[in-house]
Amino acid sequence: MRSCFLVFVLILGFGCAKNNKVSEGTLSPKMQSIGDSLNTYFSKLTEMEKFNGVVLAYKNDTLLLQRAYNLDNDVKSSAYVTDSTQFDIHSISKLMTLYLVVKLENEGKLSRNQTLDAFYDDFPRGDQITLNMLLEHSSGLPRELMGLEGEEYEFTSDQIVELAKKQEVIFEPGTDVQYSNVGYEILYNIVSKVHGKPFAQCVLEEVFEPMGMEASGAHFFTDENRVRNLARNHILKDSLLTQVDNIQRDEFRTARLYSTVEDLKKFLDQVSREPFKSALVDENGVIAKDGGSKGARAQVYSDLEHHFQFVLLSNYDEMPFFQTIADVAKILRSEPVEFPKEIDRKSMALDVEILKHYEGSYAFADFDGMVLEIRVEGNQLAIYQENQKIGKLKAESPTVFFENPKASESFEFIKNDSGTYNALMGWKGIAVEGKRISN
């Protein structure tokens, strides 16, 4: 989801409860302790009105937790979920794309080293951009198609490729990394062409059906509608839990997939084995992918070195997402974590000369190049967007600033190679970098 705005709010109470299903049978004391810690973590997060969704966790092939957590235990609530609810999984489709590309490569039908000119006659820099660059976000293509916000829903896969041909690269292919949904739309198109059917149908027939993922499907471009119990997505608006449309007009329809925690565990089991493991695992021995949009968050995570897996699906986007994922991994590694608790941040006074280091404009590529300007006003920093003030920041430390003392969102200034500072902005549990573009 591409639209964003800088609003940090204090969440007020609207009730919380949970619907539970846990593993039956006897766990060892150590395994029971890990499972209890996970349950305590998400129970506290839910009590703080920061989570609504389902968590599934395994360690050493033992089920530790499979549980739904609800802000409202009324089954008629629009946010109510069970452990078998289907959720939109958004960019987790990218991990399935890599799986399909590796599968096709093993079948001799394509190569990750092939360039785009093997598939398109007139793609600019088609002799330079490889499939692997698209997979690794190093093609130089922008995150989104520029100038089309709100129209993305209308386009077919072929039309998206034609529009992608008109985009300017933001760096020379292979020289940098920038997350690119455009690059993956091209991959979806290529997989579709090789199979001779829409990408969503490819996923259904090449991933979901062979793996027994019977509760997984796609919203568009498939022969079968598998929606049975789809979670309805929610945001916090004016301190109230508010339902939003699952299908946003500023999102492409090509890979709009949904699944359940149990089905995604089946997918993790498959990709954690060769020939897929070596292609998908990172330098830490982890296969993972996050996804999300307005009102939804999703994560799959398989740590092959420490032998655990977890799936997290949420139909509410106020959770401290990346912190939660990091904490769950620590719990499953039997490392200490701090359980969620109410935030009460304290401000400190900084010399104006320190504040002046941060004055300037910052471009956030992950938010379509959104530019925020930081100005010193009195003894604080003010945030401007298109010359309109949208917030004021208080210092928590010489480099970390916040607006709402009850929220985790921050602005952190990090020194860059040029001797100035870049900004790391927290937004709905996600950290995005803003590069300094002017003083």
CSV table of C-alpha atoms in Angstrom, one decimal:
chain,number,residue,atom,x,y,z
A,1,MET,CA,0.0,0.0,0.0
A,2,ARG,CA,1.5,3.3,-1.1
A,3,SER,CA,-0.3,6.0,0.7
A,4,CYS,CA,1.1,7.1,4.0
A,5,PHE,CA,1.1,10.1,6.3
A,6,LEU,CA,2.9,11.0,9.5
A,7,VAL,CA,0.4,10.7,12.3
A,8,PHE,CA,1.4,9.3,15.7
A,9,VAL,CA,-1.6,8.7,17.9
A,10,LEU,CA,-2.3,7.5,21.5
A,11,ILE,CA,-4.4,4.4,21.3
A,12,LEU,CA,-7.4,4.4,23.6
A,13,GLY,CA,-9.2,1.4,24.9
A,14,PHE,CA,-11.8,-0.5,22.9
A,15,GLY,CA,-11.8,-3.9,24.6
A,16,CYS,CA,-9.7,-7.0,24.1
A,17,ALA,CA,-10.1,-10.7,24.2
A,18,LYS,CA,-8.7,-13.8,22.5
A,19,ASN,CA,-9.8,-17.0,20.9
A,20,ASN,CA,-7.4,-19.8,21.6
A,21,LYS,CA,-6.3,-23.1,20.2
A,22,VAL,CA,-3.1,-24.7,21.5
A,23,SER,CA,-1.2,-27.8,20.9
A,24,GLU,CA,-2.6,-31.0,22.5
A,25,GLY,CA,-0.3,-33.5,24.2
A,26,THR,CA,2.7,-33.2,26.5
A,27,LEU,CA,5.6,-30.8,25.9
A,28,SER,CA,8.9,-30.9,27.6
A,29,PRO,CA,9.4,-28.3,30.3
A,30,LYS,CA,11.7,-26.3,28.0
A,31,MET,CA,9.3,-26.4,25.1
A,32,GLN,CA,6.4,-25.5,27.4
A,33,SER,CA,8.3,-22.5,28.7
A,34,ILE,CA,8.9,-21.3,25.2
A,35,GLY,CA,5.3,-21.7,24.2
A,36,ASP,CA,4.2,-19.9,27.4
A,37,SER,CA,6.5,-17.1,26.7
A,38,LEU,CA,5.1,-16.6,23.2
A,39,ASN,CA,1.6,-16.7,24.5
A,40,THR,CA,2.4,-14.2,27.2
A,41,TYR,CA,4.1,-11.9,24.6
A,42,PHE,CA,1.1,-11.8,22.3
A,43,SER,CA,-1.4,-11.7,25.2
A,44,LYS,CA,0.3,-8.5,26.5
A,45,LEU,CA,0.5,-7.1,23.0
A,46,THR,CA,-3.3,-7.7,22.5
A,47,GLU,CA,-4.1,-6.2,26.0
A,48,MET,CA,-2.2,-3.1,24.9
A,49,GLU,CA,-4.5,-3.0,21.8
A,50,LYS,CA,-1.6,-3.5,19.5
A,51,PHE,CA,-2.4,-6.9,17.9
A,52,ASN,CA,-5.3,-8.8,16.4
A,53,GLY,CA,-4.5,-12.0,14.5
A,54,VAL,CA,-3.1,-15.5,14.6
A,55,VAL,CA,0.3,-16.9,15.6
A,56,LEU,CA,1.7,-20.4,14.8
A,57,ALA,CA,5.1,-21.5,16.1
A,58,TYR,CA,7.1,-24.8,15.8
A,59,LYS,CA,10.4,-25.7,17.2
A,60,ASN,CA,12.2,-29.0,16.4
A,61,ASP,CA,9.0,-30.1,14.6
A,62,THR,CA,7.0,-29.6,17.8
A,63,LEU,CA,3.9,-27.4,17.8
A,64,LEU,CA,4.4,-24.8,20.5
A,65,LEU,CA,1.6,-22.3,19.8
A,66,GLN,CA,-1.4,-22.0,17.4
A,67,ARG,CA,-3.6,-19.3,18.7
A,68,ALA,CA,-5.9,-16.5,17.7
A,69,TYR,CA,-5.8,-13.2,19.6
A,70,ASN,CA,-8.8,-10.9,19.4
A,71,LEU,CA,-9.3,-7.3,20.5
A,72,ASP,CA,-13.0,-8.1,20.8
A,73,ASN,CA,-14.2,-11.6,21.7
A,74,ASP,CA,-17.6,-11.0,20.1
A,75,VAL,CA,-17.7,-13.4,17.1
A,76,LYS,CA,-19.8,-10.8,15.3
A,77,SER,CA,-17.0,-8.2,15.5
A,78,SER,CA,-15.6,-7.3,12.0
A,79,ALA,CA,-12.1,-7.9,13.4
A,80,TYR,CA,-12.8,-11.3,15.0
A,81,VAL,CA,-10.5,-14.2,13.7
A,82,THR,CA,-9.9,-17.8,14.5
A,83,ASP,CA,-6.8,-19.9,14.0
A,84,SER,CA,-8.2,-21.1,10.6
A,85,THR,CA,-9.0,-17.6,9.3
A,86,GLN,CA,-7.7,-16.7,5.8
A,87,PHE,CA,-5.6,-13.5,5.7
A,88,ASP,CA,-4.2,-11.4,2.8
A,89,ILE,CA,-0.4,-12.1,2.7
A,90,HIS,CA,0.7,-9.4,0.2
A,91,SER,CA,4.5,-9.5,-0.4
A,92,ILE,CA,4.8,-13.0,0.9
A,93,SER,CA,3.9,-13.7,-2.7
A,94,LYS,CA,7.4,-12.6,-3.6
A,95,LEU,CA,8.9,-15.6,-1.7
A,96,MET,CA,6.5,-17.8,-3.7
A,97,THR,CA,7.8,-16.1,-6.9
A,98,LEU,CA,11.3,-17.0,-6.0
A,99,TYR,CA,10.2,-20.6,-5.4
A,100,LEU,CA,8.5,-20.7,-8.8
A,101,VAL,CA,11.6,-19.2,-10.5
A,102,VAL,CA,13.9,-21.8,-8.9
A,103,LYS,CA,11.5,-24.6,-9.9
A,104,LEU,CA,11.4,-23.4,-13.5
A,105,GLU,CA,15.2,-23.1,-13.5
A,106,ASN,CA,15.6,-26.7,-12.2
A,107,GLU,CA,13.2,-27.8,-15.0
A,108,GLY,CA,15.5,-26.0,-17.6
A,109,LYS,CA,12.8,-23.5,-18.6
A,110,LEU,CA,14.6,-20.3,-17.6
A,111,SER,CA,17.7,-19.1,-15.7
A,112,ARG,CA,18.1,-16.5,-13.0
A,113,ASN,CA,21.0,-15.2,-15.0
A,114,GLN,CA,18.9,-14.5,-18.1
A,115,THR,CA,18.4,-10.8,-19.0
A,116,LEU,CA,15.0,-9.2,-19.8
A,117,ASP,CA,15.8,-9.2,-23.5
A,118,ALA,CA,15.2,-12.9,-23.5
A,119,PHE,CA,11.6,-12.2,-22.7
A,120,TYR,CA,10.9,-8.8,-24.2
A,121,ASP,CA,12.2,-7.2,-27.4
A,122,ASP,CA,12.1,-3.6,-26.4
A,123,PHE,CA,12.7,-3.4,-22.6
A,124,PRO,CA,15.1,-0.5,-21.9
A,125,ARG,CA,18.4,-1.9,-20.5
A,126,GLY,CA,16.9,-5.3,-21.2
A,127,ASP,CA,20.4,-6.6,-21.9
A,128,GLN,CA,21.6,-5.5,-18.5
A,129,ILE,CA,18.8,-6.4,-16.1
A,130,THR,CA,18.8,-10.1,-15.0
A,131,LEU,CA,16.0,-12.0,-13.4
A,132,ASN,CA,18.3,-12.3,-10.3
A,133,MET,CA,18.5,-8.5,-10.1
A,134,LEU,CA,14.7,-8.4,-10.1
A,135,LEU,CA,14.6,-11.1,-7.4
A,136,GLU,CA,17.1,-9.2,-5.2
A,137,HIS,CA,15.8,-5.7,-5.8
A,138,SER,CA,19.0,-4.6,-7.5
A,139,SER,CA,17.6,-3.9,-11.0
A,140,GLY,CA,17.4,-0.1,-10.5
A,141,LEU,CA,13.7,0.0,-11.2
A,142,PRO,CA,11.7,2.2,-8.9
A,143,ARG,CA,9.6,0.9,-6.0
A,144,GLU,CA,6.3,1.8,-7.8
A,145,LEU,CA,5.2,3.1,-11.2
A,146,MET,CA,5.3,6.8,-10.9
A,147,GLY,CA,2.3,9.1,-11.5
A,148,LEU,CA,-0.3,6.4,-11.3
A,149,GLU,CA,-1.4,6.4,-7.7
A,150,GLY,CA,-5.0,5.2,-7.4
A,151,GLU,CA,-5.0,3.7,-10.8
A,152,GLU,CA,-2.9,0.5,-10.2
A,153,TYR,CA,-6.0,-1.7,-9.7
A,154,GLU,CA,-7.1,-1.2,-13.3
A,155,PHE,CA,-4.0,-2.7,-15.0
A,156,THR,CA,-3.4,-6.2,-16.3
A,157,SER,CA,0.0,-7.8,-16.0
A,158,ASP,CA,0.9,-7.0,-19.6
A,159,GLN,CA,-0.1,-3.4,-19.2
A,160,ILE,CA,2.1,-3.1,-16.1
A,161,VAL,CA,5.1,-4.3,-18.0
A,162,GLU,CA,4.4,-1.8,-20.8
A,163,LEU,CA,4.3,1.0,-18.1
A,164,ALA,CA,7.4,-0.4,-16.5
A,165,LYS,CA,9.3,0.1,-19.8
A,166,LYS,CA,8.7,3.8,-19.5
A,167,GLN,CA,10.3,4.1,-16.0
A,168,GLU,CA,13.7,5.6,-15.5
A,169,VAL,CA,16.1,3.5,-13.5
A,170,ILE,CA,17.1,5.1,-10.2
A,171,PHE,CA,20.6,3.6,-10.3
A,172,GLU,CA,22.7,1.5,-12.7
A,173,PRO,CA,21.4,-2.1,-12.7
A,174,GLY,CA,23.3,-4.3,-10.2
A,175,THR,CA,25.1,-1.4,-8.4
A,176,ASP,CA,22.7,-0.8,-5.5
A,177,VAL,CA,19.5,-2.2,-3.8
A,178,GLN,CA,16.1,-0.6,-3.7
A,179,TYR,CA,12.9,-2.5,-2.9
A,180,SER,CA,10.9,-2.7,-6.1
A,181,ASN,CA,7.4,-3.9,-6.5
A,182,VAL,CA,7.7,-3.0,-10.2
A,183,GLY,CA,10.5,-5.5,-10.6
A,184,TYR,CA,8.4,-8.3,-9.1
A,185,GLU,CA,5.5,-7.4,-11.4
A,186,ILE,CA,7.8,-8.1,-14.3
A,187,LEU,CA,8.7,-11.5,-12.6
A,188,TYR,CA,5.1,-12.3,-12.3
A,189,ASN,CA,4.6,-11.6,-16.0
A,190,ILE,CA,7.6,-13.8,-16.9
A,191,VAL,CA,6.4,-16.7,-14.8
A,192,SER,CA,3.0,-16.3,-16.3
A,193,LYS,CA,4.4,-16.4,-19.9
A,194,VAL,CA,6.5,-19.5,-19.2
A,195,HIS,CA,3.5,-21.4,-17.8
A,196,GLY,CA,1.0,-20.0,-20.3
A,197,LYS,CA,-1.5,-18.9,-17.6
A,198,PRO,CA,-2.0,-16.0,-15.2
A,199,PHE,CA,0.5,-15.7,-12.4
A,200,ALA,CA,-2.2,-16.3,-9.8
A,201,GLN,CA,-3.3,-19.5,-11.5
A,202,CYS,CA,0.4,-20.6,-11.6
A,203,VAL,CA,0.6,-20.2,-7.8
A,204,LEU,CA,-2.6,-22.1,-7.3
A,205,GLU,CA,-1.5,-25.0,-9.5
A,206,GLU,CA,2.2,-25.0,-8.8
A,207,VAL,CA,2.3,-24.1,-5.1
A,208,PHE,CA,-1.0,-24.4,-3.3
A,209,GLU,CA,-2.4,-27.6,-4.9
A,210,PRO,CA,0.8,-29.7,-4.8
A,211,MET,CA,1.5,-28.6,-1.2
A,212,GLY,CA,-2.0,-29.3,0.0
A,213,MET,CA,-2.6,-25.6,0.8
A,214,GLU,CA,-6.4,-26.0,0.4
A,215,ALA,CA,-7.3,-22.8,2.2
A,216,SER,CA,-5.0,-20.6,0.1
A,217,GLY,CA,-6.0,-18.8,-3.1
A,218,ALA,CA,-6.0,-15.5,-5.0
A,219,HIS,CA,-8.6,-12.8,-5.3
A,220,PHE,CA,-8.1,-12.4,-9.0
A,221,PHE,CA,-7.2,-14.3,-12.2
A,222,THR,CA,-7.9,-17.8,-11.1
A,223,ASP,CA,-10.5,-20.4,-12.1
A,224,GLU,CA,-11.4,-21.1,-8.5
A,225,ASN,CA,-12.6,-18.9,-5.7
A,226,ARG,CA,-11.3,-20.3,-2.4
A,227,VAL,CA,-12.4,-17.6,-0.1
A,228,ARG,CA,-14.2,-19.2,2.9
A,229,ASN,CA,-13.3,-17.2,6.0
A,230,LEU,CA,-11.4,-14.1,5.0
A,231,ALA,CA,-10.2,-11.7,7.7
A,232,ARG,CA,-11.4,-8.1,7.2
A,233,ASN,CA,-8.6,-5.6,7.5
A,234,HIS,CA,-8.6,-2.8,10.1
A,235,ILE,CA,-6.7,0.4,11.0
A,236,LEU,CA,-6.9,2.7,14.0
A,237,LYS,CA,-8.7,5.9,13.0
A,238,ASP,CA,-9.6,8.6,15.5
A,239,SER,CA,-8.7,6.1,18.3
A,240,LEU,CA,-11.3,3.7,17.0
A,241,LEU,CA,-10.8,0.3,15.4
A,242,THR,CA,-12.0,0.9,11.8
A,243,GLN,CA,-12.5,-1.6,9.0
A,244,VAL,CA,-11.0,-0.8,5.6
A,245,ASP,CA,-11.3,-2.4,2.2
A,246,ASN,CA,-9.0,-5.5,1.8
A,247,ILE,CA,-8.6,-4.5,-1.9
A,248,GLN,CA,-7.0,-1.0,-2.2
A,249,ARG,CA,-7.3,0.9,-5.5
A,250,ASP,CA,-3.6,1.8,-5.4
A,251,GLU,CA,-2.4,-1.9,-5.5
A,252,PHE,CA,-1.9,-4.2,-8.5
A,253,ARG,CA,-4.2,-7.2,-8.7
A,254,THR,CA,-1.6,-9.6,-10.2
A,255,ALA,CA,-0.5,-11.4,-7.0
A,256,ARG,CA,-3.3,-10.7,-4.4
A,257,LEU,CA,-3.0,-13.9,-2.5
A,258,TYR,CA,-4.5,-15.1,0.8
A,259,SER,CA,-3.7,-18.0,3.1
A,260,THR,CA,-3.8,-19.4,6.7
A,261,VAL,CA,-1.1,-20.0,9.3
A,262,GLU,CA,-1.4,-23.8,8.7
A,263,ASP,CA,-1.1,-23.5,5.0
A,264,LEU,CA,1.9,-21.2,5.2
A,265,LYS,CA,3.6,-23.7,7.5
A,266,LYS,CA,3.3,-26.2,4.7
A,267,PHE,CA,4.9,-23.8,2.3
A,268,LEU,CA,7.8,-23.2,4.8
A,269,ASP,CA,8.3,-27.0,5.1
A,270,GLN,CA,8.7,-27.3,1.3
A,271,VAL,CA,11.1,-24.3,0.8
A,272,SER,CA,13.2,-25.4,3.7
A,273,ARG,CA,14.3,-28.4,1.7
A,274,GLU,CA,16.6,-28.6,-1.4
A,275,PRO,CA,16.6,-27.6,-4.1
A,276,PHE,CA,14.9,-24.5,-2.8
A,277,LYS,CA,16.6,-24.1,0.5
A,278,SER,CA,20.0,-22.9,-0.8
A,279,ALA,CA,18.3,-20.4,-3.1
A,280,LEU,CA,16.0,-18.9,-0.5
A,281,VAL,CA,18.1,-19.0,2.7
A,282,ASP,CA,20.0,-15.8,3.8
A,283,GLU,CA,23.5,-15.5,5.4
A,284,ASN,CA,22.0,-16.2,8.9
A,285,GLY,CA,20.4,-19.5,7.9
A,286,VAL,CA,16.9,-17.9,7.7
A,287,ILE,CA,14.2,-18.1,5.1
A,288,ALA,CA,11.7,-15.2,5.8
A,289,LYS,CA,9.4,-12.7,4.2
A,290,ASP,CA,7.2,-10.1,5.5
A,291,GLY,CA,4.2,-8.5,3.9
A,292,GLY,CA,1.6,-5.9,4.6
A,293,SER,CA,-0.7,-3.1,3.5
A,294,LYS,CA,-3.3,-0.8,4.9
A,295,GLY,CA,-4.8,-2.8,7.8
A,296,ALA,CA,-2.8,-6.0,7.4
A,297,ARG,CA,0.5,-7.5,8.4
A,298,ALA,CA,2.0,-10.9,7.6
A,299,GLN,CA,5.3,-12.8,8.3
A,300,VAL,CA,6.7,-16.3,7.5
A,301,TYR,CA,10.0,-17.2,9.2
A,302,SER,CA,12.1,-20.4,9.2
A,303,ASP,CA,15.4,-20.5,11.0
A,304,LEU,CA,17.2,-23.6,9.7
A,305,GLU,CA,20.1,-23.3,12.1
A,306,HIS,CA,18.0,-23.1,15.2
A,307,HIS,CA,15.2,-25.4,13.9
A,308,PHE,CA,12.2,-23.3,14.4
A,309,GLN,CA,9.4,-21.8,12.3
A,310,PHE,CA,6.7,-19.3,12.9
A,311,VAL,CA,3.8,-17.7,10.9
A,312,LEU,CA,2.2,-14.4,12.0
A,313,LEU,CA,-0.9,-13.0,10.3
A,314,SER,CA,-2.8,-9.9,11.4
A,315,ASN,CA,-5.8,-8.0,10.2
A,316,TYR,CA,-4.8,-4.8,12.1
A,317,ASP,CA,-1.7,-2.8,11.4
A,318,GLU,CA,-0.9,-1.0,14.7
A,319,MET,CA,1.5,-3.7,15.9
A,320,PRO,CA,5.2,-2.8,16.4
A,321,PHE,CA,5.9,-5.2,13.5
A,322,PHE,CA,9.6,-5.5,13.1
A,323,GLN,CA,10.2,-5.4,16.9
A,324,THR,CA,7.7,-8.2,17.3
A,325,ILE,CA,9.3,-10.4,14.7
A,326,ALA,CA,12.7,-9.9,16.2
A,327,ASP,CA,11.4,-10.7,19.7
A,328,VAL,CA,9.6,-13.9,18.5
A,329,ALA,CA,12.8,-15.1,17.0
A,330,LYS,CA,14.6,-14.5,20.2
A,331,ILE,CA,12.1,-16.3,22.3
A,332,LEU,CA,12.3,-19.3,20.0
A,333,ARG,CA,16.1,-19.2,20.3
A,334,SER,CA,15.6,-19.2,24.1
A,335,GLU,CA,17.1,-15.7,24.4
A,336,PRO,CA,15.7,-13.1,26.8
A,337,VAL,CA,13.3,-10.5,25.6
A,338,GLU,CA,11.4,-7.6,27.2
A,339,PHE,CA,7.6,-8.3,27.0
A,340,PRO,CA,5.4,-5.5,25.6
A,341,LYS,CA,4.6,-2.8,28.1
A,342,GLU,CA,3.0,0.6,28.0
A,343,ILE,CA,5.4,3.3,26.7
A,344,ASP,CA,6.1,6.5,28.6
A,345,ARG,CA,9.0,8.2,26.8
A,346,LYS,CA,10.8,11.1,28.4
A,347,SER,CA,12.2,14.1,26.5
A,348,MET,CA,15.5,15.9,27.1
A,349,ALA,CA,16.8,19.3,26.2
A,350,LEU,CA,19.4,19.5,23.4
A,351,ASP,CA,21.6,22.4,22.4
A,352,VAL,CA,20.3,24.2,19.3
A,353,GLU,CA,23.6,23.6,17.6
A,354,ILE,CA,23.0,19.8,17.8
A,355,LEU,CA,19.5,20.2,16.4
A,356,LYS,CA,20.8,22.2,13.5
A,357,HIS,CA,22.8,19.1,12.3
A,358,TYR,CA,19.5,17.6,11.3
A,359,GLU,CA,18.0,20.4,9.4
A,360,GLY,CA,17.3,19.6,5.8
A,361,SER,CA,15.2,17.5,3.4
A,362,TYR,CA,14.9,13.7,3.5
A,363,ALA,CA,13.6,11.5,0.6
A,364,PHE,CA,11.9,8.3,1.6
A,365,ALA,CA,12.2,5.9,-1.4
A,366,ASP,CA,10.0,3.3,0.2
A,367,PHE,CA,7.2,5.8,0.4
A,368,ASP,CA,7.4,6.7,-3.3
A,369,GLY,CA,10.1,9.3,-2.8
A,370,MET,CA,8.1,11.3,-0.2
A,371,VAL,CA,10.1,14.2,1.0
A,372,LEU,CA,10.0,15.5,4.6
A,373,GLU,CA,11.8,18.6,5.6
A,374,ILE,CA,13.2,19.0,9.1
A,375,ARG,CA,13.4,22.5,10.6
A,376,VAL,CA,14.6,23.8,14.0
A,377,GLU,CA,11.9,25.7,15.8
A,378,GLY,CA,12.8,26.9,19.2
A,379,ASN,CA,14.3,24.0,21.1
A,380,GLN,CA,12.5,21.3,19.0
A,381,LEU,CA,12.5,19.9,15.5
A,382,ALA,CA,9.5,20.5,13.3
A,383,ILE,CA,8.5,18.2,10.3
A,384,TYR,CA,7.2,19.7,7.1
A,385,GLN,CA,5.7,18.1,4.1
A,386,GLU,CA,5.1,20.3,1.0
A,387,ASN,CA,5.7,23.3,3.2
A,388,GLN,CA,3.0,22.3,5.7
A,389,LYS,CA,3.9,21.5,9.2
A,390,ILE,CA,2.8,18.0,10.1
A,391,GLY,CA,4.5,17.4,13.5
A,392,LYS,CA,7.0,18.4,16.1
A,393,LEU,CA,9.7,16.1,17.5
A,394,LYS,CA,11.1,16.0,21.0
A,395,ALA,CA,14.5,14.6,21.8
A,396,GLU,CA,14.8,11.3,23.6
A,397,SER,CA,18.5,11.2,23.0
A,398,PRO,CA,21.0,13.3,20.9
A,399,THR,CA,19.9,11.3,17.8
A,400,VAL,CA,16.5,9.8,18.6
A,401,PHE,CA,13.3,11.9,18.5
A,402,PHE,CA,9.6,11.2,19.1
A,403,GLU,CA,6.3,13.0,18.9
A,404,ASN,CA,3.9,10.9,21.0
A,405,PRO,CA,5.4,9.8,24.3
A,406,LYS,CA,3.0,6.8,24.4
A,407,ALA,CA,4.0,5.5,20.9
A,408,SER,CA,7.1,3.6,19.7
A,409,GLU,CA,7.4,5.6,16.5
A,410,SER,CA,10.7,7.5,16.2
A,411,PHE,CA,12.9,9.6,14.1
A,412,GLU,CA,16.5,8.5,14.4
A,413,PHE,CA,19.3,10.4,12.7
A,414,ILE,CA,22.2,8.3,11.5
A,415,LYS,CA,25.5,9.8,10.2
A,416,ASN,CA,26.1,9.0,6.5
A,417,ASP,CA,29.3,8.8,4.4
A,418,SER,CA,29.0,12.5,3.4
A,419,GLY,CA,29.2,13.7,7.0
A,420,THR,CA,25.6,14.7,7.2
A,421,TYR,CA,22.7,12.6,8.5
A,422,ASN,CA,20.1,10.2,7.1
A,423,ALA,CA,16.8,9.7,8.9
A,424,LEU,CA,15.3,6.4,10.0
A,425,MET,CA,11.6,6.8,10.5
A,426,GLY,CA,9.4,4.4,12.4
A,427,TRP,CA,5.9,4.1,11.0
A,428,LYS,CA,3.3,1.5,12.2
A,429,GLY,CA,6.1,-0.8,13.4
A,430,ILE,CA,8.1,-0.5,10.1
A,431,ALA,CA,11.4,1.3,9.8
A,432,VAL,CA,12.1,3.3,6.6
A,433,GLU,CA,15.2,5.2,5.6
A,434,GLY,CA,15.1,8.8,4.4
A,435,LYS,CA,18.2,9.9,2.6
A,436,ARG,CA,19.4,13.5,3.1
A,437,ILE,CA,19.0,15.4,-0.2
A,438,SER,CA,19.6,19.0,1.0
A,439,ASN,CA,20.8,21.1,3.9
